[in-house]
mmCIF file of C-alpha atoms in Angstrom:
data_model
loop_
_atom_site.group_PDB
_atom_site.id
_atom_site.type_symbol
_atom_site.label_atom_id
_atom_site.label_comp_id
_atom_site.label_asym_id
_atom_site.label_seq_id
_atom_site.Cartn_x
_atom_site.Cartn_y
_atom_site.Cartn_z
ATOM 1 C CA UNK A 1 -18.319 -22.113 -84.907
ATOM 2 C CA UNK A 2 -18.037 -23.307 -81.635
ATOM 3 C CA UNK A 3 -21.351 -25.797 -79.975
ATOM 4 C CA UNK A 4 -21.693 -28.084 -76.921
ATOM 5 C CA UNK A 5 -20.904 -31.510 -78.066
ATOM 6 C CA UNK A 6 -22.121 -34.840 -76.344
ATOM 7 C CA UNK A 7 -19.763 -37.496 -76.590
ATOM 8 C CA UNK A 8 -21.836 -40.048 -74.804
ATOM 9 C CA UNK A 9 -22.738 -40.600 -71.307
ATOM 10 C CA UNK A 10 -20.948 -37.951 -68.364
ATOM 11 C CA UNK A 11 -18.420 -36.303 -71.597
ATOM 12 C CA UNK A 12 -19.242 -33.681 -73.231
ATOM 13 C CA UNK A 13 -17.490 -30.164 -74.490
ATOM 14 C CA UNK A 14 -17.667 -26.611 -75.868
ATOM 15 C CA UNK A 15 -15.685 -27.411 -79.015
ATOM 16 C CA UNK A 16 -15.184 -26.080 -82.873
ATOM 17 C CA UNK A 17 -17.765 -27.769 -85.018
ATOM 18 C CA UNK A 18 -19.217 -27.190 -88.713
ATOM 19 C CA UNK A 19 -21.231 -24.152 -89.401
ATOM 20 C CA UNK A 20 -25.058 -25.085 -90.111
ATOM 21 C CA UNK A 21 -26.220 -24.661 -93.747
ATOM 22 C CA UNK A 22 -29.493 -24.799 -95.222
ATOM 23 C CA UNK A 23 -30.106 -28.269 -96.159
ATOM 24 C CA UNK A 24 -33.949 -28.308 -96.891
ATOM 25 C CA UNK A 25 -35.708 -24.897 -98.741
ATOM 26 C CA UNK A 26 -37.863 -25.218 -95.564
ATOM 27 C CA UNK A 27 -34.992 -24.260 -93.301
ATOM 28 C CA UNK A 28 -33.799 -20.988 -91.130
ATOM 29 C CA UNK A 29 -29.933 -20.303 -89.793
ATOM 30 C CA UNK A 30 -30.551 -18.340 -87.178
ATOM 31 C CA UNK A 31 -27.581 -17.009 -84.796
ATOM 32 C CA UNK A 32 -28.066 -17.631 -81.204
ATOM 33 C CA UNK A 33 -28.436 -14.724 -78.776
ATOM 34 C CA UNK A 34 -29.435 -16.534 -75.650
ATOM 35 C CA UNK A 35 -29.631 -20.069 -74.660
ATOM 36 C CA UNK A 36 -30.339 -22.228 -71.426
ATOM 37 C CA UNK A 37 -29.972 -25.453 -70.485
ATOM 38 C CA UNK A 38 -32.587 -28.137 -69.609
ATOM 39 C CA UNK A 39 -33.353 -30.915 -67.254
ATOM 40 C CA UNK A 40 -33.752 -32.832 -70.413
ATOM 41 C CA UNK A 41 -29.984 -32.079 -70.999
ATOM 42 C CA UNK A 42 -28.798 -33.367 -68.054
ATOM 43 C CA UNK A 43 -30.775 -36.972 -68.498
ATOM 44 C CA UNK A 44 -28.748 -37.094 -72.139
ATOM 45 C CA UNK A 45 -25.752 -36.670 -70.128
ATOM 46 C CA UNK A 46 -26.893 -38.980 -68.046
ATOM 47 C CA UNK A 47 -27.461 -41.697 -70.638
ATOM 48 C CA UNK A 48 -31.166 -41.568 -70.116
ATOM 49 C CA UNK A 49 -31.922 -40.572 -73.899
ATOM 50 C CA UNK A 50 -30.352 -43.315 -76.229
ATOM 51 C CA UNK A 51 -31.378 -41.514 -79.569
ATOM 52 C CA UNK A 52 -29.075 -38.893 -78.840
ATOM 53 C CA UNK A 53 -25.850 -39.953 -80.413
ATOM 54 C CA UNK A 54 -21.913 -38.799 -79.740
ATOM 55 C CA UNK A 55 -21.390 -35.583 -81.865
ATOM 56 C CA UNK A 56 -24.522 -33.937 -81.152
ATOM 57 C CA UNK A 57 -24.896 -30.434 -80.286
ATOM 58 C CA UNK A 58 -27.156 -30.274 -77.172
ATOM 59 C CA UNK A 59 -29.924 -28.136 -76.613
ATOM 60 C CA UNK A 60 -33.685 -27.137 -78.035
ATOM 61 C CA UNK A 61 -34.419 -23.617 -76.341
ATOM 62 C CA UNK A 62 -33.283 -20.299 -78.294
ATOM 63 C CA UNK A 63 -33.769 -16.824 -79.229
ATOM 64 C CA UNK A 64 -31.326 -15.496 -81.577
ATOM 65 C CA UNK A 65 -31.766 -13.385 -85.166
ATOM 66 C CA UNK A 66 -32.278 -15.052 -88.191
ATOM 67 C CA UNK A 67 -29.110 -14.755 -90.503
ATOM 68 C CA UNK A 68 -30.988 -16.966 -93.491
ATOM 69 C CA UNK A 69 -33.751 -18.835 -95.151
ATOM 70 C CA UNK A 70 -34.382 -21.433 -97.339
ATOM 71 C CA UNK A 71 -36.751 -20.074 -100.516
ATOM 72 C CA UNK A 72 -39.745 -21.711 -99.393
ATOM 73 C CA UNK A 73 -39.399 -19.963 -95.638
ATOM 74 C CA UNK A 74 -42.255 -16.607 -95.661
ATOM 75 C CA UNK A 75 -43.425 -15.847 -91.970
ATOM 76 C CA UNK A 76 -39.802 -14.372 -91.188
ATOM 77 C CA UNK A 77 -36.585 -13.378 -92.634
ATOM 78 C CA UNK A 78 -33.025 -12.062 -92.384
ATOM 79 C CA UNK A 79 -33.262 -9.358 -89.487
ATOM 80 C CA UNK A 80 -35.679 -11.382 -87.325
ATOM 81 C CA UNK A 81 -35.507 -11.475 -83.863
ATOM 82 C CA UNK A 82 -37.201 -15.132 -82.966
ATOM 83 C CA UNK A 83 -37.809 -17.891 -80.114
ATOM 84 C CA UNK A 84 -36.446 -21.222 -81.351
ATOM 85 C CA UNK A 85 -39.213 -23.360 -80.191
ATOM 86 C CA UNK A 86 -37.744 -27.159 -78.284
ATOM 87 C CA UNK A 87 -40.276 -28.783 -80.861
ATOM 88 C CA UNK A 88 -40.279 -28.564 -84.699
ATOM 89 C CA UNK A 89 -43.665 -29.350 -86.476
ATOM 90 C CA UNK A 90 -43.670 -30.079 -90.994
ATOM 91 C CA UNK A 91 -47.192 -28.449 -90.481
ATOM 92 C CA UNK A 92 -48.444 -31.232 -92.529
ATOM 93 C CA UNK A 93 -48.606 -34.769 -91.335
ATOM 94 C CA UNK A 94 -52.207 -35.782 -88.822
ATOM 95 C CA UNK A 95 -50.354 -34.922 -85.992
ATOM 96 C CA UNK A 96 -49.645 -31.512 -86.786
ATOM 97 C CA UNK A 97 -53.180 -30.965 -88.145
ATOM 98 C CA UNK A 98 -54.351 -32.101 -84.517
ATOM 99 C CA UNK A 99 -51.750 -29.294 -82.759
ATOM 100 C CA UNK A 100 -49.541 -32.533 -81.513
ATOM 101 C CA UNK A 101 -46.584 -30.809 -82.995
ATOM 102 C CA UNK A 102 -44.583 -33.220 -80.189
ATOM 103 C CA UNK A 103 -45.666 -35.944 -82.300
ATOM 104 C CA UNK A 104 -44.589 -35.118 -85.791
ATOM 105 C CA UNK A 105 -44.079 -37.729 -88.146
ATOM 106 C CA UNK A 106 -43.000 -35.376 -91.009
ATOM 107 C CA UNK A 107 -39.741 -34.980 -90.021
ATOM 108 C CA UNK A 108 -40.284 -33.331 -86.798
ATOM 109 C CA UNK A 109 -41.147 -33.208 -83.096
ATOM 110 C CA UNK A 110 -38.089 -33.328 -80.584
ATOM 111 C CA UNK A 111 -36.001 -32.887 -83.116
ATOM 112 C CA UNK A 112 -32.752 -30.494 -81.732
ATOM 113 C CA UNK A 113 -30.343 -31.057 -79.658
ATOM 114 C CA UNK A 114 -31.786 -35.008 -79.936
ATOM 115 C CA UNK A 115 -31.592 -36.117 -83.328
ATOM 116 C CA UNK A 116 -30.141 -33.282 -85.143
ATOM 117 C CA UNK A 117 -27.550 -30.607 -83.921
ATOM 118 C CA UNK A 118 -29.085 -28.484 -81.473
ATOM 119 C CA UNK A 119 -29.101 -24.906 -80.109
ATOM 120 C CA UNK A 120 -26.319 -24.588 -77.783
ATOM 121 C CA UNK A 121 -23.858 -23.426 -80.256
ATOM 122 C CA UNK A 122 -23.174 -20.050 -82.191
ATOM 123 C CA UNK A 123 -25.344 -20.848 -84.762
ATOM 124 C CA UNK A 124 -28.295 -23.438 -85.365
ATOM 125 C CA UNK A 125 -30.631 -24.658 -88.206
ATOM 126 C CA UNK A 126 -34.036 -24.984 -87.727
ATOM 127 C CA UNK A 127 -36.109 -27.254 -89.851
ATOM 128 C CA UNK A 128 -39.604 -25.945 -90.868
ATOM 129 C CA UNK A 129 -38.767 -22.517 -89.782
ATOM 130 C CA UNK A 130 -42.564 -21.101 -90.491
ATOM 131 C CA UNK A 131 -43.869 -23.479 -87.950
ATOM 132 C CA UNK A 132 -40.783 -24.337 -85.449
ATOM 133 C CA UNK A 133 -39.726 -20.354 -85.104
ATOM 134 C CA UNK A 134 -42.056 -17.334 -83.962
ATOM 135 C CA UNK A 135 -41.221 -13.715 -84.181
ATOM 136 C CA UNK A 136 -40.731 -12.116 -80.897
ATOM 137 C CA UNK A 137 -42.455 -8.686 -79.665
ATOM 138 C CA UNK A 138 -40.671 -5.489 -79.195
ATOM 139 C CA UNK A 139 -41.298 -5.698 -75.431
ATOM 140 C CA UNK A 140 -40.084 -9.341 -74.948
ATOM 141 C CA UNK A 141 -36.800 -9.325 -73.286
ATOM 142 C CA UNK A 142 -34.386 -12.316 -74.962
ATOM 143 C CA UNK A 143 -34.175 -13.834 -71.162
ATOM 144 C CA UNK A 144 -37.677 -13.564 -70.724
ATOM 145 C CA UNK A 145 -38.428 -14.841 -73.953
ATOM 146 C CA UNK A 146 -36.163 -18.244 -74.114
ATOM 147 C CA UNK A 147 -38.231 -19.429 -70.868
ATOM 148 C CA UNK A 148 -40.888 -19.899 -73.192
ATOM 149 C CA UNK A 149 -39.378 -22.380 -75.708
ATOM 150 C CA UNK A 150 -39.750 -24.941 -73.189
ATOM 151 C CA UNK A 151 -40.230 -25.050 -69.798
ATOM 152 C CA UNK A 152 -43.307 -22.684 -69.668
ATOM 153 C CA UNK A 153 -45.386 -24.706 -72.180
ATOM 154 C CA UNK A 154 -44.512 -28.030 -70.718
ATOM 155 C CA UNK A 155 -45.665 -27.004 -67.565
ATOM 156 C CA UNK A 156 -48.670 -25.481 -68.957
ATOM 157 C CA UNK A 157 -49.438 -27.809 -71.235
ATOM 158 C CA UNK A 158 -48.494 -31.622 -70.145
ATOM 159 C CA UNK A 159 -48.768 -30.209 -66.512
ATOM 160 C CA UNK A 160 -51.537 -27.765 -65.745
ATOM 161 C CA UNK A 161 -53.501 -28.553 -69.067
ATOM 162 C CA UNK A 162 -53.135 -32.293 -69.298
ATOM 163 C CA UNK A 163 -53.716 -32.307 -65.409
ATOM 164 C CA UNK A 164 -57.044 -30.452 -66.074
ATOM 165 C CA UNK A 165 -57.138 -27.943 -63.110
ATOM 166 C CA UNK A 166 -60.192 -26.593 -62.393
ATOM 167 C CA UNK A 167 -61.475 -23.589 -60.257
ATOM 168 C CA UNK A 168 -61.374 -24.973 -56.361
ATOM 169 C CA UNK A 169 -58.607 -28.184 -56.960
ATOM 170 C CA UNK A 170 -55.717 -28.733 -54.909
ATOM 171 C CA UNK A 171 -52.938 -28.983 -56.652
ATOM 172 C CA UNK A 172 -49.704 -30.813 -56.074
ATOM 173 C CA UNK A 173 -46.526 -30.088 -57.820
ATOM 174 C CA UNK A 174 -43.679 -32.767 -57.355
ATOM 175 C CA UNK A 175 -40.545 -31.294 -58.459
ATOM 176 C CA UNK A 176 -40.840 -27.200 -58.286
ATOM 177 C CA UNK A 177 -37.402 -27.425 -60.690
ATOM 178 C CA UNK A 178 -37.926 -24.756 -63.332
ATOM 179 C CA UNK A 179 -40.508 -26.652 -65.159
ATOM 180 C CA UNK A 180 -42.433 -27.630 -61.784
ATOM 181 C CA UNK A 181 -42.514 -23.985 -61.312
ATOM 182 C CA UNK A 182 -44.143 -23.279 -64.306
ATOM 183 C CA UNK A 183 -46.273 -25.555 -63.940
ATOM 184 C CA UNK A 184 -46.869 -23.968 -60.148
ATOM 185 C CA UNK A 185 -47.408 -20.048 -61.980
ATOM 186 C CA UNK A 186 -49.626 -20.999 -64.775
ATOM 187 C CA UNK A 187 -51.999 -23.484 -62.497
ATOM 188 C CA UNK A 188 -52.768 -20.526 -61.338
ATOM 189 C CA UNK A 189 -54.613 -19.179 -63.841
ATOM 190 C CA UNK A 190 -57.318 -21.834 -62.931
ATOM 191 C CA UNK A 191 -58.114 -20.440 -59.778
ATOM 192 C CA UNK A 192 -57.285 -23.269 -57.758
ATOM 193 C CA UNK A 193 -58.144 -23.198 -53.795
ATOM 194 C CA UNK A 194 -54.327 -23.993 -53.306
ATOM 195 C CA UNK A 195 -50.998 -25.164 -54.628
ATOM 196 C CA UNK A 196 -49.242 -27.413 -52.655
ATOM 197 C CA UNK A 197 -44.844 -27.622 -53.770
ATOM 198 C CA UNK A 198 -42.679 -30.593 -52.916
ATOM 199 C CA UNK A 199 -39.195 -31.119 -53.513
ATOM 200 C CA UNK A 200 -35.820 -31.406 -51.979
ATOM 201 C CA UNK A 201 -33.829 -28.437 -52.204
ATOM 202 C CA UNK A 202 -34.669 -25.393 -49.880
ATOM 203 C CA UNK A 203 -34.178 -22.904 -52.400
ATOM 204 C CA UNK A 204 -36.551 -24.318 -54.889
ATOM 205 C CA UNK A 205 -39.273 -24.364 -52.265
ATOM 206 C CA UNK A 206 -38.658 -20.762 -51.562
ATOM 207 C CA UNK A 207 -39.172 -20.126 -55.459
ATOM 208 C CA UNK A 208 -42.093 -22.222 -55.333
ATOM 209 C CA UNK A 209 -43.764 -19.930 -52.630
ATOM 210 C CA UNK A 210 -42.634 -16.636 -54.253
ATOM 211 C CA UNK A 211 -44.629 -17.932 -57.166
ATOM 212 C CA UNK A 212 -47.423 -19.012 -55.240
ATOM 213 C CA UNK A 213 -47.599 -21.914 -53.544
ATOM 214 C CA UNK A 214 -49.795 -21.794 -50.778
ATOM 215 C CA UNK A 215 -48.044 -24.617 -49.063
ATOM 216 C CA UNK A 216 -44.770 -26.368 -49.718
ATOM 217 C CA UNK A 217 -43.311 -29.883 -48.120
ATOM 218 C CA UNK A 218 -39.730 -31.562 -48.237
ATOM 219 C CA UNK A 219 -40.221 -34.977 -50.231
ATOM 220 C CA UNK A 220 -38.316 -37.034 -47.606
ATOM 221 C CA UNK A 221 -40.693 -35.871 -44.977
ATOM 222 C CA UNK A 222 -44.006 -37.641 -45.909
ATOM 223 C CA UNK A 223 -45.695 -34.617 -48.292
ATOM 224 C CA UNK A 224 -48.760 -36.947 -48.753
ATOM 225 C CA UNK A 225 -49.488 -36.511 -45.105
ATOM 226 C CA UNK A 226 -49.569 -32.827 -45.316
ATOM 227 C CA UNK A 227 -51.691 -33.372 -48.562
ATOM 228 C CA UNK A 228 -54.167 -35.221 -46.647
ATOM 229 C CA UNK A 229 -54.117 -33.099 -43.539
ATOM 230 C CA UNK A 230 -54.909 -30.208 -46.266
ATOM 231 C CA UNK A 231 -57.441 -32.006 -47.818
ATOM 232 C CA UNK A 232 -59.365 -33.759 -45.238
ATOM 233 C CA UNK A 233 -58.057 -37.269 -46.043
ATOM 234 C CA UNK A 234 -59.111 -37.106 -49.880
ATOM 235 C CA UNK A 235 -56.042 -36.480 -51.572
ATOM 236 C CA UNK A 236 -55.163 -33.715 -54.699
ATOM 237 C CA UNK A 237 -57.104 -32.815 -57.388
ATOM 238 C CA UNK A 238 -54.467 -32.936 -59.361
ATOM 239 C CA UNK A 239 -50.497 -34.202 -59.327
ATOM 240 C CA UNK A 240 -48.292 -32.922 -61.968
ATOM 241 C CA UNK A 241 -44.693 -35.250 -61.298
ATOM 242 C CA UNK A 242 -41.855 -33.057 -62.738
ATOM 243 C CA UNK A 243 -38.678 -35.152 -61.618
ATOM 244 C CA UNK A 244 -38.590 -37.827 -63.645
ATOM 245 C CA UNK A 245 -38.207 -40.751 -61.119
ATOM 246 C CA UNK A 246 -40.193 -43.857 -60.222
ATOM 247 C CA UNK A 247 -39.975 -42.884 -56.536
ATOM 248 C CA UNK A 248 -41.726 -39.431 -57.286
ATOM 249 C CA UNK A 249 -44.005 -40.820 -59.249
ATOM 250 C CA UNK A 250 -45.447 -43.789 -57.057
ATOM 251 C CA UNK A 251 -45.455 -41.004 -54.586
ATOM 252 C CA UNK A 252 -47.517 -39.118 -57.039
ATOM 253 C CA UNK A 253 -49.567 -42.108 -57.383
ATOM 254 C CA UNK A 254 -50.342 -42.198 -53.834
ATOM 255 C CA UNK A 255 -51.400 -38.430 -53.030
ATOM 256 C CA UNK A 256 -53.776 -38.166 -55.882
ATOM 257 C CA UNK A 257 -57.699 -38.619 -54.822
ATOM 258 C CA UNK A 258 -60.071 -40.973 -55.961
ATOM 259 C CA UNK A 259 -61.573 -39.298 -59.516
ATOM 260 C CA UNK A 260 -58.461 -37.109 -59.842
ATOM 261 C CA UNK A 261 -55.416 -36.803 -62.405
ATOM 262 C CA UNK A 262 -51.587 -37.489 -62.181
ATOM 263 C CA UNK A 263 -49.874 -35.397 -64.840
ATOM 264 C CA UNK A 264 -46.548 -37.061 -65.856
ATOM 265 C CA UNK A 265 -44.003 -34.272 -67.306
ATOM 266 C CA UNK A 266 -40.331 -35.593 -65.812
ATOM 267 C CA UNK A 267 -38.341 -37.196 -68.211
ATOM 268 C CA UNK A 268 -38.040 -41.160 -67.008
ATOM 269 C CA UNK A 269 -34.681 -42.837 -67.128
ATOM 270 C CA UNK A 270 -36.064 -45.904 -65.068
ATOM 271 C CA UNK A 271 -39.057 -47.992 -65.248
ATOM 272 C CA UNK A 272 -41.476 -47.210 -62.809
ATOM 273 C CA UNK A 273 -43.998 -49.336 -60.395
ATOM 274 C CA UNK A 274 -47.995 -48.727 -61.238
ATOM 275 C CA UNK A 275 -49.659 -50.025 -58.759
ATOM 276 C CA UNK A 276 -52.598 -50.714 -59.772
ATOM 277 C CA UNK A 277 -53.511 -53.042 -57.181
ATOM 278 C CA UNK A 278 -54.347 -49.666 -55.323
ATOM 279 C CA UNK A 279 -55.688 -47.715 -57.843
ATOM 280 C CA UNK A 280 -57.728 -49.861 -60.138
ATOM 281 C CA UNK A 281 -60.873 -48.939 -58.001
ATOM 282 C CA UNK A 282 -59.808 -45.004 -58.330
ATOM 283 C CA UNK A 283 -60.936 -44.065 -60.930
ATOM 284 C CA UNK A 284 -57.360 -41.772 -61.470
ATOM 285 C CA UNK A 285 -56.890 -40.726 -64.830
ATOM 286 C CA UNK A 286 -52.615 -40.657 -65.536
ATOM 287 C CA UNK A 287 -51.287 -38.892 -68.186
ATOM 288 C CA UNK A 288 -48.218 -38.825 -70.184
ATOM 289 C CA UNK A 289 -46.789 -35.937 -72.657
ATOM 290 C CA UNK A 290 -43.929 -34.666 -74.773
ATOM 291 C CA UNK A 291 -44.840 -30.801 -74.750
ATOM 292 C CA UNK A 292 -46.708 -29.760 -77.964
ATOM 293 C CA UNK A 293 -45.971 -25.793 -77.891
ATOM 294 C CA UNK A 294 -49.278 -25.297 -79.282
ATOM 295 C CA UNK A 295 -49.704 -22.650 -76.449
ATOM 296 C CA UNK A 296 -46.232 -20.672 -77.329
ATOM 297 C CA UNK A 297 -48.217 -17.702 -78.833
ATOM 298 C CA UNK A 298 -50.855 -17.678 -75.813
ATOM 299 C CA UNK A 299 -47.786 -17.143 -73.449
ATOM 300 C CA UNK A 300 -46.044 -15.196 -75.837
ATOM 301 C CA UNK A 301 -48.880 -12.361 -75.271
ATOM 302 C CA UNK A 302 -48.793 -12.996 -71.964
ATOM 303 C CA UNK A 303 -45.329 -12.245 -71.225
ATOM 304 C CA UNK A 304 -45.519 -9.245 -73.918
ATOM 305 C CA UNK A 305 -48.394 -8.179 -70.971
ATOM 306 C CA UNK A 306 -46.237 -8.599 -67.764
ATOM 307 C CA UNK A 307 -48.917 -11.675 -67.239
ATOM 308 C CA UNK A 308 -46.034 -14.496 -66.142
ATOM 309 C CA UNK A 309 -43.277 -14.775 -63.928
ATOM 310 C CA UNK A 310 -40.543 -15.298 -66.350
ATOM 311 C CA UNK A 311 -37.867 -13.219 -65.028
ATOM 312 C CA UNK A 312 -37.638 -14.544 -61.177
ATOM 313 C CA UNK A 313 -36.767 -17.883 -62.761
ATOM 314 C CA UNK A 314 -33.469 -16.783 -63.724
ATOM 315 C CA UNK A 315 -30.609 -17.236 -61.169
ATOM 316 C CA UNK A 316 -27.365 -17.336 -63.387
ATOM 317 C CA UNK A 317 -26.172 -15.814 -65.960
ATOM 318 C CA UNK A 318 -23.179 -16.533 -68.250
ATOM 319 C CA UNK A 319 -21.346 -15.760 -71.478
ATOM 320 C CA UNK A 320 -21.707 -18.445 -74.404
ATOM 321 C CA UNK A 321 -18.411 -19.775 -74.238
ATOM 322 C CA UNK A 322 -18.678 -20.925 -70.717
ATOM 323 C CA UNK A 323 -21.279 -23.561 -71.581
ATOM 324 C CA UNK A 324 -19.225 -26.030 -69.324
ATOM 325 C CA UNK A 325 -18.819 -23.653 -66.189
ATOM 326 C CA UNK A 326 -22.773 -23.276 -66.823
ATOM 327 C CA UNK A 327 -23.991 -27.347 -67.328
ATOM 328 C CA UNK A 328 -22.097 -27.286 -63.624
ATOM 329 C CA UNK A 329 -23.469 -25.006 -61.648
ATOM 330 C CA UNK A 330 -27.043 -26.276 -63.272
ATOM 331 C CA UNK A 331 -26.373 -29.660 -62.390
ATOM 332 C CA UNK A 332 -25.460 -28.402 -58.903
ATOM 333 C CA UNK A 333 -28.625 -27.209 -58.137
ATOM 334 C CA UNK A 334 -29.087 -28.160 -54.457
ATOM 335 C CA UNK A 335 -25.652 -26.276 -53.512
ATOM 336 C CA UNK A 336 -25.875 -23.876 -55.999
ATOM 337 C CA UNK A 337 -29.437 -22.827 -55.845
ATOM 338 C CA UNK A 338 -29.551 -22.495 -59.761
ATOM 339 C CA UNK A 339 -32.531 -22.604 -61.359
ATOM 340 C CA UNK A 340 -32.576 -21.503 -65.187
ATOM 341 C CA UNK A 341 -29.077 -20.636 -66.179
ATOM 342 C CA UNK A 342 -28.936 -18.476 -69.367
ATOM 343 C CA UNK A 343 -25.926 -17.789 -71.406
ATOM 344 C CA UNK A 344 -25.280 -15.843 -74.766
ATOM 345 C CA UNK A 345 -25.898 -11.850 -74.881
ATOM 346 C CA UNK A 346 -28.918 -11.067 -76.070
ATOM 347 C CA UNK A 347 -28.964 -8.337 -79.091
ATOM 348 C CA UNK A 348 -32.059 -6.445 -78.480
ATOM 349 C CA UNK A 349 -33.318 -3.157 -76.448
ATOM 350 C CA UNK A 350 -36.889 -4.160 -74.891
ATOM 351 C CA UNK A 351 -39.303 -1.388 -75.896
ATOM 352 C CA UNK A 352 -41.476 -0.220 -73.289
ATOM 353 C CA UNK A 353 -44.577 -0.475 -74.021
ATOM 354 C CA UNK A 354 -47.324 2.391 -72.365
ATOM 355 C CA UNK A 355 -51.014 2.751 -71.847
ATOM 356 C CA UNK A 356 -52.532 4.716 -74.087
#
């Protein structure tokens, strides 16, 4: 089959490599549909993810149809249409049993596309199928549906969850990339008094307001100004960083209120400054988080519902085997505009579903 190989840091290719075979009873093969690409991709190519070495197909978001199980696989089989979930969970170790599926010491966790072969290839295995797939509804579209292997519980959970929005908070989202803007649609569900978008790139602030944002600010332009105009000199309620660099987050750091929570999401290449000669007296509460997917089927039934955004995320489209053309125009967001690029041709009709 063909996958998208790294080779180590800036080389990589769309190249013939082994077909996946059951290796554990545990175990699905399931043929890949659709596929996108991540942030977390581009700091591998980057060299910003040691663990991941030369040889290894990239990726960890899916949907395909499951071609074949190991014997001791029961919640789906051969026919399947699933969502390939970006974490893998044994189901038995403490970890699991707490819902930290991101920390699995049984053999999961991060798993694809880091320390095994991942999804952005023809065909993938996925270890612990009964935990790491779910079964998709009839009126899930595939594009719709691979948003939600990743970026929509990471922003939901390490973001909006971990951040601990409440009803009335100002919210800040550094970085409205795709998972930023998740993180910007499902705050919402909180009923915050506003949502306040910084970032770079024009486009992405436009997508940030379409999905919400009361207020959005350039980060080169002094956004924790406008927070504190906003706020009458206290600061956010809450900061969810989604870049993944020390300057966003001491920036972070700064625009947070006295009492209130930075939620760390980006993936950090660099060590970063805490200042803690500042914030000692604060009282902030920072937190950290590899996504746990615990909240896949909650979002799952929300999509089935028409309840998120999914769709709007979506700016490119392209066939499998122009993976390369794809990582490119990704990479190029801020001429491009891309947001979440999705490849492969999905095999399903959505079903419309009607009130009764």
């Amino acid at each position: 089959m063909k996958g998208f190989v790294f080779h180590g840091p800036g080389q990589s290719a769309w190249q013939d490599v082994p077909d996946p075979a059951i290796k554990e009873a545990t175990d699905a093969i399931v043929r890949v549909d659709v596929v996108t690409i991540c942030g977390t991709d581009l700091h591998i190519l980057k060299g910003d993810v040691p663990e991941v070495r030369p040889g290894t197909v990239l990726g960890h978001e899916a949907v395909g149809e499951v071609v074949e199980t190991g014997r001791d696989v029961h919640t789906v089989r051969p026919g399947d249409r699933v969502l390939v979930s970006c974490i893998t969970a044994c189901g038995r170790c403490r970890f699991c049993w707490e819902r930290t599926y991101g920390q699995c010491r049984g053999g999961g966790g991060w798993i694809l596309g880091h320390v095994i072969d991942g999804t952005q290839a023809e065909y993938v295995r996925v270890p612990y199928a009964d935990m790491s797939v779910h079964t998709l509804p009839g009126a899930v579209d595939s594009k719709d549906a691979v948003l939600l292997a990743d970026i929509f519980p990471t922003g939901y959970e390490v973001g909006v969850l971990n951040g601990r929005v409440q009803p009335g908070d100002t919210v800040a989202v550094v970085g409205v990339g795709p998972v930023g803007l998740a993180a910007t649609a499902t705050a919402q569900l909180y009923a915050p008094e506003r949502v306040i978008a910084v970032d770079v790139a024009a486009a992405r602030l436009d997508a940030a307001k379409r999905l919400g944002a009361d207020a959005v600010a350039d980060a080169r332009e002094g956004p924790e100004q406008l927070v504190a105009d906003l706020t009458d000199g206290l600061g956010a309620d809450v900061v969810v960083e989604a870049v993944g660099a020390p300057e966003t987050f001491e920036l972070c750091t700064r625009m947070v209120r006295p009492g209130g929570h930075v939620a760390n999401v980006g993936v950090h290449g660099r060590p970063a400054t805490l200042h803690l000669e500042d914030l000692w007296t604060k009282n902030v509460t920072i937190t950290t988080g590899l996504v746990d997917t615990y909240s896949t089927p909650t979002l799952l039934r929300m999509a089935a519902a028409g309840r998120l955004p999914t769709a709007s995320l979506v700016t490119h489209s392209f066939p499998l085997d122009q993976m390369e053309e794809a990582y490119d125009v990704f990479a190029g967001a801020a001429d491009t505009g891309a947001l979440k690029v999705m490849l492969g041709e999905p095999q399903h009709d959505v079903v419309a579903v009607r009130a009764a």
